[in-house]
Each structure stands twice: as structure tokens, then as C-alpha cells.
Short mmCIF file of C-alpha atoms and ligand atoms in Angstrom, two decimals:
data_model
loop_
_atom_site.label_atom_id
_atom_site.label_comp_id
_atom_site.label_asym_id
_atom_site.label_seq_id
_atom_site.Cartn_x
_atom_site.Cartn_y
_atom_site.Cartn_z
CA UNK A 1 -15.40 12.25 31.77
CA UNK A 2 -13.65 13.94 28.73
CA UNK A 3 -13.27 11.44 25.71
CA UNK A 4 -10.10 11.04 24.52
CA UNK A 5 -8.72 11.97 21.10
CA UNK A 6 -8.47 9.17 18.59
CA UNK A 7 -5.97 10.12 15.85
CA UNK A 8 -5.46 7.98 12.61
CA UNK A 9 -2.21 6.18 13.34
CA UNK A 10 -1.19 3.83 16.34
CA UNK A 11 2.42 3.72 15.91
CA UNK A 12 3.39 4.69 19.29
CA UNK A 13 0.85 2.43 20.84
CA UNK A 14 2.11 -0.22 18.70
CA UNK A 15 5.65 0.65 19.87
CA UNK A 16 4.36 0.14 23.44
CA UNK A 17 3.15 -3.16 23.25
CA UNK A 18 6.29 -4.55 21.64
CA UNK A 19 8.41 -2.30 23.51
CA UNK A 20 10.88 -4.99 25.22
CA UNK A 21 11.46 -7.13 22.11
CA UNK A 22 11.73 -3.61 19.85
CA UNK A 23 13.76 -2.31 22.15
CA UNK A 24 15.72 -5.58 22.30
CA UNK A 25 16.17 -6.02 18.68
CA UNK A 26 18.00 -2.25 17.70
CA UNK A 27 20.32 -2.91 20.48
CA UNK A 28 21.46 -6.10 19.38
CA UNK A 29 22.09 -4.45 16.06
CA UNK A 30 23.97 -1.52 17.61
CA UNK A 31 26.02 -3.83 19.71
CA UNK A 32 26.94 -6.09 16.25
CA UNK A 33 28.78 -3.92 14.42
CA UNK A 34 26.83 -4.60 11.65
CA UNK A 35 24.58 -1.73 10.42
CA UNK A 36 24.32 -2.12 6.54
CA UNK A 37 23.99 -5.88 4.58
CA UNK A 38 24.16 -7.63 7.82
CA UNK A 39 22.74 -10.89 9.38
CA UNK A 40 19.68 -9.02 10.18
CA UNK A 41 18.49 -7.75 6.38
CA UNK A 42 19.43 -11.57 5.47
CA UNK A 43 17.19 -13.20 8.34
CA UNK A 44 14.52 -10.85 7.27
CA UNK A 45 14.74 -11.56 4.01
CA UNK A 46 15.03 -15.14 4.09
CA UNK A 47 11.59 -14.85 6.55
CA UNK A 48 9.69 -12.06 4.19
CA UNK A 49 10.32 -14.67 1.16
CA UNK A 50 8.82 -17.81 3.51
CA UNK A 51 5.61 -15.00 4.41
CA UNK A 52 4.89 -13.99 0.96
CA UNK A 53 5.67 -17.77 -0.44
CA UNK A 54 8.21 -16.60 -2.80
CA UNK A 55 12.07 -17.93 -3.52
CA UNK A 56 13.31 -14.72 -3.03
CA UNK A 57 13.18 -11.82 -0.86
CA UNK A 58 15.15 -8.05 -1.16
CA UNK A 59 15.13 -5.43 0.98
CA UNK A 60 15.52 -2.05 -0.25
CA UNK A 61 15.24 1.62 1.28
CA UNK A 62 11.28 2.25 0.23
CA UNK A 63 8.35 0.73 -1.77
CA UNK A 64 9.37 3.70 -4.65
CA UNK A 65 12.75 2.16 -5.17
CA UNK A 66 11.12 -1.32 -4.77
CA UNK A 67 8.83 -0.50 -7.97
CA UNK A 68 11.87 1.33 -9.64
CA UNK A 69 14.66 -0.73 -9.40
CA UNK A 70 12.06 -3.81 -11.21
CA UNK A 71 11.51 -1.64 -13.62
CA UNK A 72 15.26 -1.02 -14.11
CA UNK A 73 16.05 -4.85 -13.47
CA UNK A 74 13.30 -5.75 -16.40
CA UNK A 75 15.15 -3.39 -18.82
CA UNK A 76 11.89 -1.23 -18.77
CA UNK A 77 13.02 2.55 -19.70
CA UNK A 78 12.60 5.19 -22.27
CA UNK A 79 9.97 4.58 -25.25
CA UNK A 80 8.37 1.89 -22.88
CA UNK A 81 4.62 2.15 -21.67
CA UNK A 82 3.98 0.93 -18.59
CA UNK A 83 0.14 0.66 -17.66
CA UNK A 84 -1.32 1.13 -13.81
CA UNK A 85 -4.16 2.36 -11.80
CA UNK A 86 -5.18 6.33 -11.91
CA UNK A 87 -6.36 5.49 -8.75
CA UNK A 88 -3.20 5.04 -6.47
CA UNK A 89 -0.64 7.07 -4.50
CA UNK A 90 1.23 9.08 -6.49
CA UNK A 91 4.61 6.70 -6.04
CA UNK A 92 3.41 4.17 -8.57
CA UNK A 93 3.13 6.70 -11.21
CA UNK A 94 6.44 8.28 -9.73
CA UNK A 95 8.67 5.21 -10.43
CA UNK A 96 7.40 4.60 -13.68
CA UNK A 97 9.07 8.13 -14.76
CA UNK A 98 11.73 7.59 -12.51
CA UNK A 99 12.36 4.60 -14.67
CA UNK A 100 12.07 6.93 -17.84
CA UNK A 101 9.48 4.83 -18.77
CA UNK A 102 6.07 6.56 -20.01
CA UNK A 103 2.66 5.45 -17.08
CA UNK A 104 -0.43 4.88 -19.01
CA UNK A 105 -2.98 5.96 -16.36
CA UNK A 106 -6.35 3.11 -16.44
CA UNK A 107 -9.47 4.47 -14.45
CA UNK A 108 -10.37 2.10 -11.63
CA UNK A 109 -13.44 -0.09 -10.60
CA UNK A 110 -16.04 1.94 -8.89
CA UNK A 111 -16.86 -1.12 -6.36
CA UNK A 112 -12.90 -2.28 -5.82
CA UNK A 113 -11.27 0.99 -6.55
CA UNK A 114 -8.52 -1.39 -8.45
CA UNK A 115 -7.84 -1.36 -11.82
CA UNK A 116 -10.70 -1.49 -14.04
CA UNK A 117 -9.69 -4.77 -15.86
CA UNK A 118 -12.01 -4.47 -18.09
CA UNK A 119 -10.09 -1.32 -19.55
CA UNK A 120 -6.50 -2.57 -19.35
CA UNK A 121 -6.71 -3.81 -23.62
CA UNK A 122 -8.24 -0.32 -24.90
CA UNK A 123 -4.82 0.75 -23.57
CA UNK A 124 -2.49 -1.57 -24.67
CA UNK A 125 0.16 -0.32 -27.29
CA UNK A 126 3.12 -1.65 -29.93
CA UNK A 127 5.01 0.26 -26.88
CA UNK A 128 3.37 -1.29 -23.85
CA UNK A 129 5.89 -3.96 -21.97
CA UNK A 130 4.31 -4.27 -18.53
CA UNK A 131 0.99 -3.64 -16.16
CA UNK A 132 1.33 -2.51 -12.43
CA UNK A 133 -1.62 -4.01 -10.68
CA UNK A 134 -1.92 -1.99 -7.25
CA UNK A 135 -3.70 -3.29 -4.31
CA UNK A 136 -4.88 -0.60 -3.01
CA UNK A 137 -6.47 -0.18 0.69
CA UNK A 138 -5.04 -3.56 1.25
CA UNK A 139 -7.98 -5.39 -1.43
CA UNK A 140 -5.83 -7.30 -4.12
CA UNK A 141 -6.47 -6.59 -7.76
CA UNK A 142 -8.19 -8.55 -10.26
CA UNK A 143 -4.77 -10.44 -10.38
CA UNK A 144 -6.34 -13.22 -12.70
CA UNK A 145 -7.31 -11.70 -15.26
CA UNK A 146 -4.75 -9.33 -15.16
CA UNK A 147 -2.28 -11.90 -15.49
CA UNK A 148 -4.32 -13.42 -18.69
CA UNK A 149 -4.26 -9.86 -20.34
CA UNK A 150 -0.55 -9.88 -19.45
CA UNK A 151 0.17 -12.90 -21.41
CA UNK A 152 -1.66 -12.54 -24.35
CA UNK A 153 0.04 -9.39 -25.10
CA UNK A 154 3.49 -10.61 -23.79
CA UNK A 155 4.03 -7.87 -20.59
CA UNK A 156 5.82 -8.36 -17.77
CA UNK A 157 3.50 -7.80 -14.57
CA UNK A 158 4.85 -6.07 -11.23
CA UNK A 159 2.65 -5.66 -8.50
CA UNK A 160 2.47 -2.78 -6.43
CA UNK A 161 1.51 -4.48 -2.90
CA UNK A 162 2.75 -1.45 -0.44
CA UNK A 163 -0.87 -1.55 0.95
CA UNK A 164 -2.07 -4.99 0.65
CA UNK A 165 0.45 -7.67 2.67
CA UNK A 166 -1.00 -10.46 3.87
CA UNK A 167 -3.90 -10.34 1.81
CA UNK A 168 -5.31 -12.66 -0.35
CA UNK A 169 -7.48 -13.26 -3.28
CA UNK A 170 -10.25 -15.84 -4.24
CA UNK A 171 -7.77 -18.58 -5.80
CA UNK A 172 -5.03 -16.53 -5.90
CA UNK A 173 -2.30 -15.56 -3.71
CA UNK A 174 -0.10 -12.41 -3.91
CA UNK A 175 3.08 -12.95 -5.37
CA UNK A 176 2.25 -16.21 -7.63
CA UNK A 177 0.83 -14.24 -10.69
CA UNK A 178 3.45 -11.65 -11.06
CA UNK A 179 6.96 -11.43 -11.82
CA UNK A 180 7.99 -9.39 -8.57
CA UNK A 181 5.78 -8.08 -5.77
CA UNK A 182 6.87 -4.20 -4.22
CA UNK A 183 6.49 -3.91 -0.28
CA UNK A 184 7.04 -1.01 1.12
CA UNK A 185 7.50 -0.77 5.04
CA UNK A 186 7.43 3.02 5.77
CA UNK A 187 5.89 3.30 9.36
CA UNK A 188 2.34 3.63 8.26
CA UNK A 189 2.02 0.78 6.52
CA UNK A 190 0.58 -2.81 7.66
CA UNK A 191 4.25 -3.63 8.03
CA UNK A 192 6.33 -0.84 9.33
CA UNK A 193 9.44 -0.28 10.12
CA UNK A 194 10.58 3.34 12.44
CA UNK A 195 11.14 5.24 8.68
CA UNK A 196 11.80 3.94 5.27
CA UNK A 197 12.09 0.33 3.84
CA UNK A 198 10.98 -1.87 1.55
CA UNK A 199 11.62 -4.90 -0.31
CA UNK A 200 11.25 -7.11 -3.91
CA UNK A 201 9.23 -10.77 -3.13
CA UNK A 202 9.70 -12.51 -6.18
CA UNK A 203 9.75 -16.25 -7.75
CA UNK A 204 12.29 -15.03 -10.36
CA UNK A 205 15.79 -15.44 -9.14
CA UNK A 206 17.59 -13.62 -11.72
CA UNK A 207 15.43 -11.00 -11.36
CA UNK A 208 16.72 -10.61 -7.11
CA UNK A 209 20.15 -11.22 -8.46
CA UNK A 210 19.94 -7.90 -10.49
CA UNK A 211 18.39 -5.83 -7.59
CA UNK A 212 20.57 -7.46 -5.11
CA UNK A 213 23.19 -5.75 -7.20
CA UNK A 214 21.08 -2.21 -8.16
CA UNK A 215 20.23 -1.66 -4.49
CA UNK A 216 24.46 -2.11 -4.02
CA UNK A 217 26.25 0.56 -6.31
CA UNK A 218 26.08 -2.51 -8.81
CA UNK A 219 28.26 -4.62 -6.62
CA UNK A 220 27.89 -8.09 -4.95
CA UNK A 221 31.35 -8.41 -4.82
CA UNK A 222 33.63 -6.53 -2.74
CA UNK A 223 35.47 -3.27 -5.28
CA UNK A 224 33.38 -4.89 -8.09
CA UNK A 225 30.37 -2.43 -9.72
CA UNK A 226 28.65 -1.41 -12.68
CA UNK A 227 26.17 1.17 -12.55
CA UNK A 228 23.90 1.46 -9.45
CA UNK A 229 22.58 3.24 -6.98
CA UNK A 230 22.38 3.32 -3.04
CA UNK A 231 19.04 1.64 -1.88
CA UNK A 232 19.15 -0.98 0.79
CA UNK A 233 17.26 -1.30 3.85
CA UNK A 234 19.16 -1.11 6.94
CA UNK A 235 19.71 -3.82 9.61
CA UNK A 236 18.46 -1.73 12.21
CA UNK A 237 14.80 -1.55 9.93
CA UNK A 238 15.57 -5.10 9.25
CA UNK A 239 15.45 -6.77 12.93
CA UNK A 240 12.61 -4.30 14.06
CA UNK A 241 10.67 -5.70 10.67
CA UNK A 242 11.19 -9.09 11.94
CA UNK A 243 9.89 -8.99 15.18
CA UNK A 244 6.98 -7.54 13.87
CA UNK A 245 6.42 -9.36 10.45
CA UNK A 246 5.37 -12.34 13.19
CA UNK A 247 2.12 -10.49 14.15
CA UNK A 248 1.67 -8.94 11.02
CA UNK A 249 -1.75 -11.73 10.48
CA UNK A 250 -3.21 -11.50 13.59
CA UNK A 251 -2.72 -7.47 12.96
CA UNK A 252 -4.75 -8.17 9.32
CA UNK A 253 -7.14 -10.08 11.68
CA UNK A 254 -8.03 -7.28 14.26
CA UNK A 255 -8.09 -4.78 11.08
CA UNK A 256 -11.03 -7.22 9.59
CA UNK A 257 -12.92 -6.79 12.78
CA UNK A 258 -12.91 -3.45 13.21
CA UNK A 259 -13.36 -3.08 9.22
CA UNK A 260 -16.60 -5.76 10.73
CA UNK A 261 -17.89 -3.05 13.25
CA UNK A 262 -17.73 -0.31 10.74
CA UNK A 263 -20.01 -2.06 8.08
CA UNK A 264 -22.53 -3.38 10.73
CA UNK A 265 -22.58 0.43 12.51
CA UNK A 266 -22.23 2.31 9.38
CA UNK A 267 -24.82 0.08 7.13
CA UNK A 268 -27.67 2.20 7.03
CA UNK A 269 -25.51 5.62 7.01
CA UNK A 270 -26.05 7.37 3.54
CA UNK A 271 -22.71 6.59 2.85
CA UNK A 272 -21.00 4.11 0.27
CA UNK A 273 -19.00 1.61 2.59
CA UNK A 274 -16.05 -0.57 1.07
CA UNK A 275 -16.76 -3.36 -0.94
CA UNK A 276 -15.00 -7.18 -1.11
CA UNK A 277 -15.59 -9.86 -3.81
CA UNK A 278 -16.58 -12.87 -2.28
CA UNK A 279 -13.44 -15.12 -1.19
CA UNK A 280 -10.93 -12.02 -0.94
CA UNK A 281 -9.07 -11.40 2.08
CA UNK A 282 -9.16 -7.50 2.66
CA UNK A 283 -6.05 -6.18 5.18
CA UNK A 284 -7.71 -2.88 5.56
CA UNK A 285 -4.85 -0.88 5.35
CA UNK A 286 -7.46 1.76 4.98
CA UNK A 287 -10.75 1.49 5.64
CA UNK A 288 -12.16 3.52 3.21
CA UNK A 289 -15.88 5.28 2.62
CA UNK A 290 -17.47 7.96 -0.25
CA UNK A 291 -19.65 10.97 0.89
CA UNK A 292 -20.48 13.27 -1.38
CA UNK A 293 -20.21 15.54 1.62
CA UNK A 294 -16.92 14.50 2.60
CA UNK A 295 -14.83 17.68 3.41
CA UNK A 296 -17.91 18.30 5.85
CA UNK A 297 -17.92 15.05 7.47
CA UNK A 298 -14.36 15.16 8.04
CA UNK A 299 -14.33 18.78 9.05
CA UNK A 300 -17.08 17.51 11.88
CA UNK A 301 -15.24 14.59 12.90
CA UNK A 302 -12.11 16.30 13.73
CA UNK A 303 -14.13 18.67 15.53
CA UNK A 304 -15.22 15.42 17.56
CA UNK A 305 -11.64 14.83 18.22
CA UNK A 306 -11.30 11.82 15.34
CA UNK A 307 -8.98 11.72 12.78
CA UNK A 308 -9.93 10.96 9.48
CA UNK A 309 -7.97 11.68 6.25
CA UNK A 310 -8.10 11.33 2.32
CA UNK A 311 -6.90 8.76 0.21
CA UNK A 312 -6.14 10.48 -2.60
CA UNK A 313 -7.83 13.61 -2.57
CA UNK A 314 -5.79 15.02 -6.04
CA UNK A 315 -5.47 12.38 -8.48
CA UNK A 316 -2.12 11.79 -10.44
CA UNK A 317 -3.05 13.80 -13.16
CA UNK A 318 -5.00 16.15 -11.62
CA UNK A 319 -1.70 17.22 -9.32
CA UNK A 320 -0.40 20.97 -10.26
CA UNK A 321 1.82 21.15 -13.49
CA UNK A 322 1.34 17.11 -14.31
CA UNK A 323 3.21 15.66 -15.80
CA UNK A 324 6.25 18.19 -15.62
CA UNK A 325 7.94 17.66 -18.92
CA UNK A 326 7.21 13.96 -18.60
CA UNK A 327 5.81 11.82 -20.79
CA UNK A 328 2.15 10.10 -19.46
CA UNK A 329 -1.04 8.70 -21.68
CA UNK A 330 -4.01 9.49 -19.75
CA UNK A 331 -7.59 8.49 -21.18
CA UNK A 332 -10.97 9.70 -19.47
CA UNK A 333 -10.90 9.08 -15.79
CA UNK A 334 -14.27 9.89 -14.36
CA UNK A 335 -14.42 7.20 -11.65
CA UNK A 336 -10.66 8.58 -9.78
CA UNK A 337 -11.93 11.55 -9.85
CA UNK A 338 -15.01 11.30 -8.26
CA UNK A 339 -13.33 9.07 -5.80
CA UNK A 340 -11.10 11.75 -5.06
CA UNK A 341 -13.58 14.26 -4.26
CA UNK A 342 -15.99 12.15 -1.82
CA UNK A 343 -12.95 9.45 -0.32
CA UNK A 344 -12.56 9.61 3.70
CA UNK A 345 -10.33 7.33 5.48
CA UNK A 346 -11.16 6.20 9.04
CA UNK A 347 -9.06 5.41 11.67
CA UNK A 348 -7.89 1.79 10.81
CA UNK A 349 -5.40 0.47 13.18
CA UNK A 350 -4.79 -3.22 15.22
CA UNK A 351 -4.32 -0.98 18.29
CA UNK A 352 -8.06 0.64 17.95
CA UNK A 353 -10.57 -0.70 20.88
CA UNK A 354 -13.68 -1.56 20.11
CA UNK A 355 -14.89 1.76 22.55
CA UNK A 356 -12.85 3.99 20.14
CA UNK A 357 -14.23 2.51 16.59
CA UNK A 358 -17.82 2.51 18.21
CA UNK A 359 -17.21 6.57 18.82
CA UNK A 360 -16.22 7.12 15.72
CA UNK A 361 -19.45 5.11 14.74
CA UNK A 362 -21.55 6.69 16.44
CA UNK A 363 -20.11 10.53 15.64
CA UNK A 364 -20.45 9.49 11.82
CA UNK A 365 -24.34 8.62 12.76
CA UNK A 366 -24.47 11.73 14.65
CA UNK A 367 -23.34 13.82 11.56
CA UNK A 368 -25.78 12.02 8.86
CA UNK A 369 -28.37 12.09 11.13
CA UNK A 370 -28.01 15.91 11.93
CA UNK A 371 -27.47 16.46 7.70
CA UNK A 372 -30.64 14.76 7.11
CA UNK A 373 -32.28 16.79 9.67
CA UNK A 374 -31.22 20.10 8.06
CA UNK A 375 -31.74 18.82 4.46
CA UNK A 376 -35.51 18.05 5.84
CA UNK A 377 -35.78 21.31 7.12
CA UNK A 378 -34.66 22.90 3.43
C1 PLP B 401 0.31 2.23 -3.40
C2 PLP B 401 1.68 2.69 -2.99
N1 PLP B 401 2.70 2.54 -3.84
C3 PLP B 401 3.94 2.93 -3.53
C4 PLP B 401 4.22 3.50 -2.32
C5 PLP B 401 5.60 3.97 -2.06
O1 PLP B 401 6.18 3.42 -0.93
P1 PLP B 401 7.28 4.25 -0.11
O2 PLP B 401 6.60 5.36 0.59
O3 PLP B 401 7.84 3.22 0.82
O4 PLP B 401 8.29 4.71 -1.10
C6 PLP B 401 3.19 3.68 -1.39
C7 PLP B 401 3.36 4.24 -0.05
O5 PLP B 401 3.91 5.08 0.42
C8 PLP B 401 1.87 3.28 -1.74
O6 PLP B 401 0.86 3.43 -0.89
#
């Protein structure tokens, strides 16, 4: 029998299983009359602040505007620094300039691929004002000790969690070393909605207040502004988030057994395999592993009718024409850019069976096994 395809994303299969109660939720919307700061973006809210612990809770129209509109709310702008990760998607970076604030690119861990803590004070400045710990793949950051840094040199932190909800460190939890944790819920992510969304978690109510009103044309009152912009996440996003933000942990739970059969199957692969400290809960938004012969391995899979993609093949600074009239400090960043020349991503998705991640398995076997062959043969 022909094997089926397995691509890198289950949305649609996803869809399927919730189909009823999806299908349930946009019609109620489009029956309301309420499309845009309705009942449904305030449930959600109230529930995303009760899931990530926090008092408050604001949805917005991506992760980007998330990260920006803190920024803007902290009064972070031109002549400010603002240090993150090399190693992220190119959004963090993104709404630090969209802020007109200057990103001061830190090379990341080679074990955790998170910011290399350890490098954070070498680039602290009279100009620095905050850190952007990302979580990326879904591990969380050394959020301890960058929260110690943080307060000895008096800097706001902002966490960039559009990959990690739901996880959890050793003694810490997202959200309670911060000032404001960024979601973002574009379809993709743990938490998707169909499109673009995201949302602020934060303990700092004044802080919500301000983005309540950013996200608003600078409005919470009917005809009253000041200077804002348009960014809110629709109700339609906002009832479809809520049905699924219920199985969003037993999601990170079949993500953590799958991530399970990878290590076992892929342990004695000559590959580097992802790596957790001991008492952190991974999400495995992406289950990521280096090969120095990546584009290869990738080139065969697909041939095998697997997916696999790159996360981030082309680091920030390494993008064409960076950083486009922008200001950006960049030191030496030799551990992003190997990562970005040996990083594959494989499938990684609730909706995978356990048939599907053992042929993948066994096709990345099949591929090491036939390199060593040839480099034997050499
Ligand atoms: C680490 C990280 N930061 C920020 C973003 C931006 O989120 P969005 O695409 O919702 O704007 C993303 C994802 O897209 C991301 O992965």
C-alpha cells in the first residue's frame, strides 16, 4: 500500500476533530452582531489571564503588535537599547525597530538555543532599558537569571512567549518574572486561531490599561482618543481561541510524547537532538535537530514524502541589506549562525500518530545509515 504524505502542519486535521464546536463557535459570533470588542475577546481574555496565571489578559491582532505595543506602552523608543536573542524569528527583532528602539542582538546557548545568559551584561549599556527573553521552540529561557540581570541594571523585561505557551520552567512559571508576556496565535502556533491574533498576559494593570487603549485608536471611551493604532483581535479569532485554549495542555502533552519517540528512535542517529534542563516543561512547538548535512537530509526526506523545514535558516543579521537604515548593535554570533546552517524542524503536531512519527524515524535512520555507508566507501 502507498504511504501517505506527512506534511509539517495539522491544521486541517485539527479543524476536523473540533469541527462541531468550531463550527459552532463562528456562528454564534456571526449571529451576535458583535464582530469587534465583543463578549467573545472579553471571555477569552478573562480565560487566557486565568491560563497564564496573570491579572490581566489583551488580545491584539498578532504576537508583532503584542511585542510592539509593550514596547510603546513602557515608553521604550528612539535612543533606547533593547537586548534579545540573535537566535529567534525575525519578529522580535522587527518590533524592537518598529518601536524605534535600537535591538542589541545576544548569541544564544548552544544546548537551549535561548539566550546565552551568560552574555546578556557584556551588552548592557547607559542606553539599555529592557531584555526580551524568547522561548523559543516552546523551551522557556533562563527566566531567573534573566530577571536578576534585569534588576540589577534596572530594565524592564518582556517576554517573547509566541512559541512557548503552556510551558514551564524549573521553579518558575511564564508570566511571573516579567512585566508582560507576548502570545501570538497565528494558525501555526501551539494556540491558533484561523489567521492572525495575539495577546499581552501581564500582572501589571496599568500596563493592559495602556494597550487596551493602543490596540483602540487610543480610545476606551466612546469619540475619546489620543494617538493609536488599529490592533485588536477579532471576536470571531476570539471564540475559536477559546474552544481551543481548553485542550491546549493535553495538546503540549501529545507534543512531549512524540518529542519522547523522536529522542528514543533518533538517539543513536549522528545527529544533535534537542536538549531540556532538568525540571523544564518543553511544548515542542518545534521539535528541533542539527545536521551538519541538513539541506541533504531534508532534501531526502521530502523525497520520502515528509515535511521538514528550517527554523531559522538566515539569521537576523545575516538577512539581505540588514538592518535597512536601522539602527542594531550586533556582537560576534558564531553559535546562530551555525544553528542556522545545520537546524531541521520535524513534523511536530498533537494530530501526528505514532505510525507517522515512527516513518519519519525510521526515513531519518534510513538516510544516516545510507550517509555512513557512502562516507565508508570514500
Ligand atoms: C518567536 C516569535 N516572536 C514573534 C512572532 C510574531 O508573531 P506573529 O506572527 O503573530 O506576529 C513569532 C511568530 O510568528 C515568533 O515565532
Amino acid at each position: 500500500m502507498p504511504q501517505s504524505d506527512i506534511g509539517f502542519y495539522g491544521h486541517v486535521k485539527q479543524y476536523h476533530n473540533l469541527k462541531a464546536e468550531i463550527d459552532q463557535a463562528i456562528l454564534d459570533v456571526l449571529e451576535s452582531g458583535s464582530y469587534v470588542l465583543g463578549p467573545q475577546l472579553i471571555r477569552f481574555e478573562a480565560e487566557l489571564a486565568r491560563y497564564m496565571k496573570t491579572q490581566e489578559a489583551v488580545g491584539v491582532n498578532s504576537g508583532t503588535d503584542a511585542l510592539w505595543l509593550v514596547f510603546l506602552a513602557l515608553g521604550l523608543g528612539p535612543g533606547d537599547e533593547i537586548i534579545t536573542t540573535s537566535n529567534t524569528f525575525f519578529a522580535t527583532a522587527e518590533a524592537i525597530w518598529l518601536a524605534g528602539a535600537t535591538p542589541v542582538l545576544v548569541d544564544c546557548d548552544p544546548r537551549t538555543r535561548n539566550i546565552d545568559v551568560t552574555k546578556i551584561e557584556a551588552a548592557i549599556t547607559s542606553r539599555t532599558r529592557a531584555i526580551v527573553p524568547v522561548h523559543l521552540y516552546g523551551l522557556p529561557a533562563n527566566m531567573p537569571e534573566v530577571a536578576r540581570i534585569a534588576k540589577a541594571h534596572n530594565l524592564f523585561v518582556v517576554e517573547d512567549c509566541a512559541q512557548g505557551i503552556g510551558a514551564r520552567g524549573d521553579h518558575f512559571a511564564i508570566g511571573e518574572l516579567s512585566d508582560a508576556v507576548c502570545l501570538s496565535f497565528i494558525i501555526q502556533k501551539n494556540l491558533g486561531c484561523f489567521g492572525d491574533g495575539g495577546a499581552v498576559a501581564t500582572n501589571k494593570e496599568d500596563l493592559a490599561t495602556e494597550i487596551r487603549k493602543l490596540r483602540n485608536h487610543g480610545s476606551v471611551k466612546r469619540s475619546h482618543h489620543s494617538i493609536g493604532y488599529n490592533s485588536r483581535l477579532d471576536d470571531i479569532h476570539a471564540a475559536v481561541l477559546r474552544v481551543k485554549l481548553k485542550r491546549v495542555d493535553d495538546w503540549s502533552g501529545r507534543r512531549r510524547e512524540i518529542a519522547k519517540l523522536y529522542d528514543q528512535g533518533l538517539a543513536d542517529a549522528p545527529l544533535t537532538l534537542p536538549f531540556t534542563p532538568s525540571g523544564y516543561e518543553h511544548v515542542y512547538h518545534l521539535y528541533v535537530i542539527d545536521s551538519d548535512e541538513r539541506d541533504a537530509l531534508q532534501t531526502y526526506l521530502q523525497s520520502k514524502g515528509i515535511i521538514a523545514l528550517t527554523h531559522y535558516p538566515i539569521a537576523i543579521h545575516q538577512q539581505e541589506g540588514f538592518p535597512w537604515g536601522h539602527p542594531a548593535r550586533v556582537g560576534s554570533l558564531p553559535v546562530t549562525e551555525k544553528s542556522a546552517a545545520s537546524v531541521l524542524s520535524l513534523p511536530m503536531y498533537p494530530e501526528l500518530t505514532d505510525q507517522e512519527v515512527e516513518r519519519v524515524i525510521e526515513e531519518v535512520l534510513n538516510w544516516s545509515a545510507s550517509r555512513e555507508t557512502l562516507s565508508r566507501a570514500v
